[in-house]
Amino acid sequence: MAAWLGLDLGGTNARAAVVDGAVRMLASSRQPLRDRAPEAVADVLAEAAREALQRAGNPEVQGCGAAVAGQLAGDTGVVVVGPNLGWRDVPLARLLEDRLRLPIRLVNDLRAAAWGELHGGAGRGVADLLVVFVGSGVGSCAIAGGRIVTGASNVAGEFGHIKVAGPEGRRCGCGERGCLEAYAGGHSLSAQLREAVQAGPTALAALCAGELGALHPGHLEQALGLKDPAAAAVFDRAAEMLSLAVANYVTVMNPARLVLGGGVLSNVPSLRAAVVDGVQRFTNANARKAVQVVDAALGDDAGLVGAALLGATSG
Ligand SMILES: [Zn+2]
């Protein structure tokens, strides 16, 4: 039986799955990362891969891909910047090939998730797809004519770092100012909630029992329910910037479907509703008529499935 192996490297876990030709997950495995050093992480990924393969009955592997958050050096298999693990220039594909004796293709995690949704999830049946995930950051991928749009230096379609504010805008994790992610990403929303508590009276202080470090985007939804003005101010700005940006992205790319996903959109339903509403209000009419807005269907498995399908083929 033909099978494909997908790996997914998160900030705390290594996962592996075996996927068949009908895009069904036959078996999977999850292992906690014990150490952030590249060699140790590659050991854990290989361990997860062997376990998933064993659970699937050790099928013949046709291809293998590994999804990684961060910036990759084209198709060289090198992680240039891996923000979750503090990595710089790690030749992860080679480290995995040494351990698994299989050709491995590294892919960006958002692109892997988009590819998984296209072939096995909410994007099935269309060739022009946009995927927007709002989690700790803002990630996106554009698929046009059935192909991932990559661009001249491999960063096309990623709209988390488009500028939505001028040079005085909020500082982003990428080092620049005024990025969309610096207003609407989960890390930034938590930071803005902490700033709101420090600035004056707000229901957020009681919601986190005075523990600023415990504030997370879910508290934003709770505070909105209490009609808290400070939370509303954070929300209104993030919602406006995100919904305008998504609507503009739809206008530019003219997809048949827009797939929304990520922890922040599921834990802050008001933000998801604002994005859906924004697409109706701000997208140019011709593009608006063509697009259907749907939720991601594969959840945490999208990256694993997509990595398997995008994997380097063996033999
Ligand atoms: Zn940025």
Coordinates of C-alpha atoms and ligand atoms in Angstrom, one line a residue:
M1 CA 0.0 0.0 0.0
A2 CA 1.3 3.5 -0.9
A3 CA 1.7 5.9 1.9
W4 CA 3.1 9.4 2.6
L5 CA 4.8 10.5 5.8
G6 CA 4.1 14.0 7.2
L7 CA 6.1 15.6 10.1
D8 CA 5.1 18.7 12.0
L9 CA 7.5 20.6 14.3
G10 CA 5.7 22.9 16.8
G11 CA 7.2 24.9 19.6
T12 CA 6.6 22.1 22.2
N13 CA 5.8 19.0 20.2
A14 CA 7.0 16.9 17.3
R15 CA 4.2 15.1 15.4
A16 CA 4.2 12.5 12.6
A17 CA 1.4 11.0 10.5
V18 CA 1.1 8.4 7.8
V19 CA -1.4 9.5 5.0
D20 CA -2.7 7.3 2.2
G21 CA -3.5 8.2 -1.4
A22 CA -7.1 9.1 -0.5
V23 CA -5.7 11.7 2.0
R24 CA -6.8 9.7 5.0
M25 CA -4.6 9.7 8.1
L26 CA -3.7 6.0 8.8
A27 CA -1.7 6.5 12.0
S28 CA -0.1 9.3 13.9
S29 CA 2.3 10.0 16.8
R30 CA 3.1 12.9 19.1
Q31 CA 6.3 13.4 21.1
P32 CA 7.1 16.2 23.5
L33 CA 10.3 18.1 22.7
R34 CA 12.8 17.7 25.5
D35 CA 15.5 20.0 24.2
R36 CA 15.6 22.8 21.6
A37 CA 19.0 21.8 20.2
P38 CA 18.6 20.8 16.5
E39 CA 20.2 17.3 16.9
A40 CA 17.9 16.6 19.8
V41 CA 14.8 17.9 18.0
A42 CA 15.7 15.8 14.9
D43 CA 15.9 12.7 17.2
V44 CA 12.4 13.3 18.6
L45 CA 10.9 13.9 15.1
A46 CA 12.5 10.7 13.9
E47 CA 11.2 8.9 16.9
A48 CA 7.7 10.2 16.2
A49 CA 8.0 9.2 12.5
R50 CA 9.1 5.6 13.4
E51 CA 6.2 5.2 15.8
A52 CA 3.6 6.5 13.3
L53 CA 5.0 4.2 10.6
Q54 CA 5.0 1.2 13.0
R55 CA 1.4 2.0 13.9
A56 CA 0.4 2.1 10.2
G57 CA 2.0 -1.4 9.7
N58 CA 5.3 -0.1 8.2
P59 CA 4.0 0.7 4.7
E60 CA 6.3 1.7 1.8
V61 CA 6.8 5.4 2.0
Q62 CA 6.4 7.3 -1.3
G63 CA 7.3 10.7 0.0
C64 CA 8.0 12.7 3.2
G65 CA 7.6 16.3 4.1
A66 CA 8.2 18.2 7.3
A67 CA 6.3 21.4 8.3
V68 CA 8.2 24.0 10.3
A69 CA 7.2 27.4 11.5
G70 CA 9.6 30.0 10.2
Q71 CA 11.5 31.2 7.3
L72 CA 13.0 28.6 5.0
A73 CA 15.8 29.0 2.5
G74 CA 13.9 28.1 -0.6
D75 CA 13.9 24.3 -1.2
T76 CA 17.4 23.8 0.4
G77 CA 16.0 22.1 3.6
V78 CA 17.5 24.8 5.8
V79 CA 15.5 26.7 8.5
V80 CA 16.9 30.2 8.2
V81 CA 14.9 31.6 11.2
G82 CA 12.8 29.3 13.5
P83 CA 11.3 31.7 16.0
N84 CA 9.6 29.0 18.2
L85 CA 12.9 27.2 18.9
G86 CA 15.3 30.1 18.6
W87 CA 17.0 28.5 15.5
R88 CA 19.2 30.2 12.9
D89 CA 20.4 28.3 9.8
V90 CA 19.6 24.8 10.8
P91 CA 19.9 22.1 8.1
L92 CA 16.9 20.2 9.4
A93 CA 16.2 18.2 6.2
R94 CA 19.7 16.7 6.3
L95 CA 19.5 16.0 10.0
L96 CA 16.2 14.1 9.4
E97 CA 17.5 12.3 6.3
D98 CA 20.5 11.0 8.3
R99 CA 18.0 9.5 10.8
L100 CA 15.2 8.3 8.6
R101 CA 17.1 7.4 5.4
L102 CA 14.4 9.1 3.3
P103 CA 14.5 12.2 1.2
I104 CA 12.7 15.0 3.2
R105 CA 11.2 18.2 1.9
L106 CA 10.9 21.1 4.4
V107 CA 7.8 23.3 4.0
N108 CA 6.5 26.3 5.8
D109 CA 3.8 25.3 8.3
L110 CA 1.1 27.6 7.0
R111 CA 1.7 26.5 3.4
A112 CA 1.5 22.9 4.6
A113 CA -1.7 23.6 6.4
A114 CA -3.2 25.3 3.3
W115 CA -2.2 22.4 1.1
G116 CA -3.8 20.0 3.6
E117 CA -7.0 22.0 3.5
L118 CA -6.9 22.2 -0.3
H119 CA -6.7 18.4 -0.8
G120 CA -8.3 17.0 2.3
G121 CA -10.3 19.7 4.0
A122 CA -12.2 23.0 3.6
G123 CA -10.6 23.8 0.2
R124 CA -11.5 20.6 -1.6
G125 CA -12.8 21.2 -5.1
V126 CA -11.4 24.7 -5.8
A127 CA -8.2 25.9 -7.4
D128 CA -8.1 29.4 -6.0
L129 CA -7.9 29.5 -2.3
L130 CA -6.8 31.8 0.5
V131 CA -6.0 30.5 4.0
V132 CA -5.8 32.9 6.9
F133 CA -4.8 31.5 10.4
V134 CA -4.8 33.8 13.4
G135 CA -3.0 32.1 16.3
S136 CA -0.1 33.5 18.2
G137 CA 0.8 35.2 14.9
V138 CA -1.0 36.0 11.7
G139 CA -0.3 33.5 9.0
S140 CA -1.6 33.2 5.5
C141 CA -1.1 31.3 2.2
A142 CA -2.4 32.0 -1.3
I143 CA -3.1 29.2 -3.7
A144 CA -3.8 30.3 -7.3
G145 CA -4.6 27.9 -10.2
G146 CA -4.0 24.9 -7.8
R147 CA -0.4 26.1 -7.0
I148 CA 1.0 27.7 -3.9
V149 CA 2.1 31.3 -4.8
T150 CA 5.7 31.5 -3.7
G151 CA 7.2 34.7 -5.1
A152 CA 10.7 35.7 -6.0
S153 CA 12.1 35.2 -2.5
N154 CA 9.6 32.6 -1.2
V155 CA 7.5 34.9 1.0
A156 CA 4.5 35.6 -1.3
G157 CA 1.0 35.3 0.1
E158 CA 2.2 35.9 3.7
F159 CA 0.3 38.9 4.9
G160 CA 1.0 39.0 8.6
H161 CA 3.7 41.6 8.1
I162 CA 1.9 44.0 5.8
K163 CA 1.9 47.4 7.3
V164 CA -1.4 48.7 8.7
A165 CA 0.2 51.6 10.7
G166 CA 2.9 54.1 10.0
P167 CA 6.5 54.3 11.5
E168 CA 5.0 55.0 14.9
G169 CA 3.0 51.8 14.9
R170 CA 3.4 48.9 17.4
R171 CA 6.7 47.0 17.3
C172 CA 6.3 43.5 15.7
G173 CA 8.1 40.3 16.6
C174 CA 9.8 40.5 13.2
G175 CA 11.6 43.7 14.4
E176 CA 9.6 46.2 12.2
R177 CA 6.8 48.5 13.2
G178 CA 3.1 48.7 12.2
C179 CA 2.7 45.1 11.0
L180 CA -0.8 43.5 11.0
E181 CA 0.5 40.8 13.4
A182 CA 1.5 43.5 15.9
Y183 CA -2.2 44.4 16.3
A184 CA -4.2 41.2 15.6
G185 CA -1.9 38.3 16.4
G186 CA -2.5 36.4 19.7
H187 CA 0.8 37.4 21.3
S188 CA 0.2 41.0 20.5
L189 CA -3.5 40.9 21.7
S190 CA -2.3 39.5 25.0
A191 CA 0.3 42.3 25.3
Q192 CA -2.4 44.9 24.5
L193 CA -4.6 43.5 27.2
R194 CA -1.8 43.8 29.7
E195 CA -1.2 47.4 28.6
A196 CA -4.9 48.1 29.1
V197 CA -4.8 46.8 32.7
Q198 CA -1.8 49.0 33.4
A199 CA -3.4 52.1 31.9
G200 CA -6.5 52.2 34.1
P201 CA -9.6 50.5 35.4
T202 CA -10.9 47.6 33.3
A203 CA -12.8 44.4 33.8
L204 CA -9.7 42.6 32.5
A205 CA -8.0 43.0 35.9
A206 CA -10.6 40.9 37.6
L207 CA -10.8 38.4 34.7
C208 CA -7.1 37.5 35.2
A209 CA -7.3 37.8 39.0
G210 CA -4.6 40.5 38.8
E211 CA -2.1 38.2 37.1
L212 CA -1.1 40.1 34.0
G213 CA 1.0 37.2 32.6
A214 CA -2.2 35.0 32.6
L215 CA -4.1 37.3 30.2
H216 CA -4.9 35.7 26.8
P217 CA -7.1 36.6 23.8
G218 CA -10.0 34.5 25.3
H219 CA -10.2 37.2 28.1
L220 CA -10.8 39.8 25.4
E221 CA -14.1 38.0 24.4
Q222 CA -15.1 37.8 28.0
A223 CA -14.5 41.5 28.6
L224 CA -16.4 42.4 25.5
G225 CA -19.4 40.5 27.0
L226 CA -19.1 42.7 30.0
K227 CA -19.1 45.9 27.8
D228 CA -15.7 46.8 29.1
P229 CA -14.5 50.0 27.3
A230 CA -10.8 49.3 27.5
A231 CA -11.3 45.8 25.9
A232 CA -13.6 47.3 23.3
A233 CA -10.9 49.8 22.3
V234 CA -8.3 46.9 21.8
F235 CA -10.8 44.9 19.9
D236 CA -12.1 47.6 17.6
R237 CA -8.6 48.5 16.4
A238 CA -7.6 44.9 15.9
A239 CA -10.9 44.0 14.2
E240 CA -10.8 46.9 11.9
M241 CA -7.2 46.3 10.8
L242 CA -7.7 42.6 10.4
S243 CA -11.0 42.7 8.5
L244 CA -9.7 45.4 6.1
A245 CA -6.5 43.5 5.5
V246 CA -8.4 40.2 4.8
A247 CA -10.9 42.0 2.6
N248 CA -8.0 43.6 0.6
Y249 CA -6.3 40.2 0.3
V250 CA -9.5 38.8 -1.1
T251 CA -9.8 41.7 -3.6
V252 CA -6.3 41.2 -4.8
M253 CA -6.3 37.4 -5.1
N254 CA -9.9 36.8 -6.1
P255 CA -10.2 33.3 -4.5
A256 CA -13.2 31.0 -4.8
R257 CA -12.8 30.2 -1.1
L258 CA -11.4 31.9 2.0
V259 CA -10.5 29.4 4.8
L260 CA -10.3 30.9 8.3
G261 CA -8.6 29.1 11.2
G262 CA -6.3 29.4 14.2
G263 CA -6.7 29.5 18.0
V264 CA -7.5 33.3 18.2
L265 CA -10.4 33.1 15.7
S266 CA -11.9 30.2 17.6
N267 CA -11.4 31.7 21.1
V268 CA -12.5 35.2 20.1
P269 CA -15.6 34.5 18.0
S270 CA -16.3 38.3 17.8
L271 CA -13.1 38.7 15.9
R272 CA -14.0 35.9 13.5
A273 CA -17.4 37.5 13.0
A274 CA -15.8 40.9 12.3
V275 CA -13.6 39.3 9.6
V276 CA -16.6 37.6 7.9
D277 CA -18.5 40.9 8.1
G278 CA -15.5 42.8 6.8
V279 CA -15.2 40.6 3.7
Q280 CA -18.8 41.5 2.9
R281 CA -18.3 45.2 3.5
F282 CA -14.9 45.9 2.2
T283 CA -14.1 43.5 -0.6
N284 CA -14.5 44.8 -4.1
A285 CA -17.8 43.7 -5.6
N286 CA -16.5 41.4 -8.3
A287 CA -14.3 39.5 -5.9
R288 CA -16.9 39.4 -3.2
K289 CA -19.4 37.7 -5.4
A290 CA -17.0 34.8 -6.1
V291 CA -15.7 34.1 -2.6
Q292 CA -17.2 31.7 0.0
V293 CA -15.9 32.1 3.6
V294 CA -15.5 28.8 5.4
D295 CA -13.8 27.5 8.6
A296 CA -10.7 25.3 8.4
A297 CA -11.8 21.6 8.6
L298 CA -8.6 19.7 9.6
G299 CA -7.7 21.5 12.8
D300 CA -4.3 20.7 14.1
D301 CA -3.9 18.0 11.5
A302 CA -3.8 20.3 8.4
G303 CA -0.1 20.8 8.6
L304 CA 0.7 17.1 9.0
V305 CA -1.5 16.1 6.1
G306 CA -0.2 18.9 3.8
A307 CA 3.4 18.2 4.7
A308 CA 2.9 14.5 3.7
L309 CA 1.3 15.5 0.4
L310 CA 4.0 18.1 -0.4
G311 CA 6.8 15.8 0.6
A312 CA 9.9 14.8 -1.4
T313 CA 9.1 11.7 -3.3
S314 CA 11.4 8.7 -3.0
G315 CA 12.6 6.5 -5.8
Ligands
ZN1 ZN 6.1 42.1 11.4

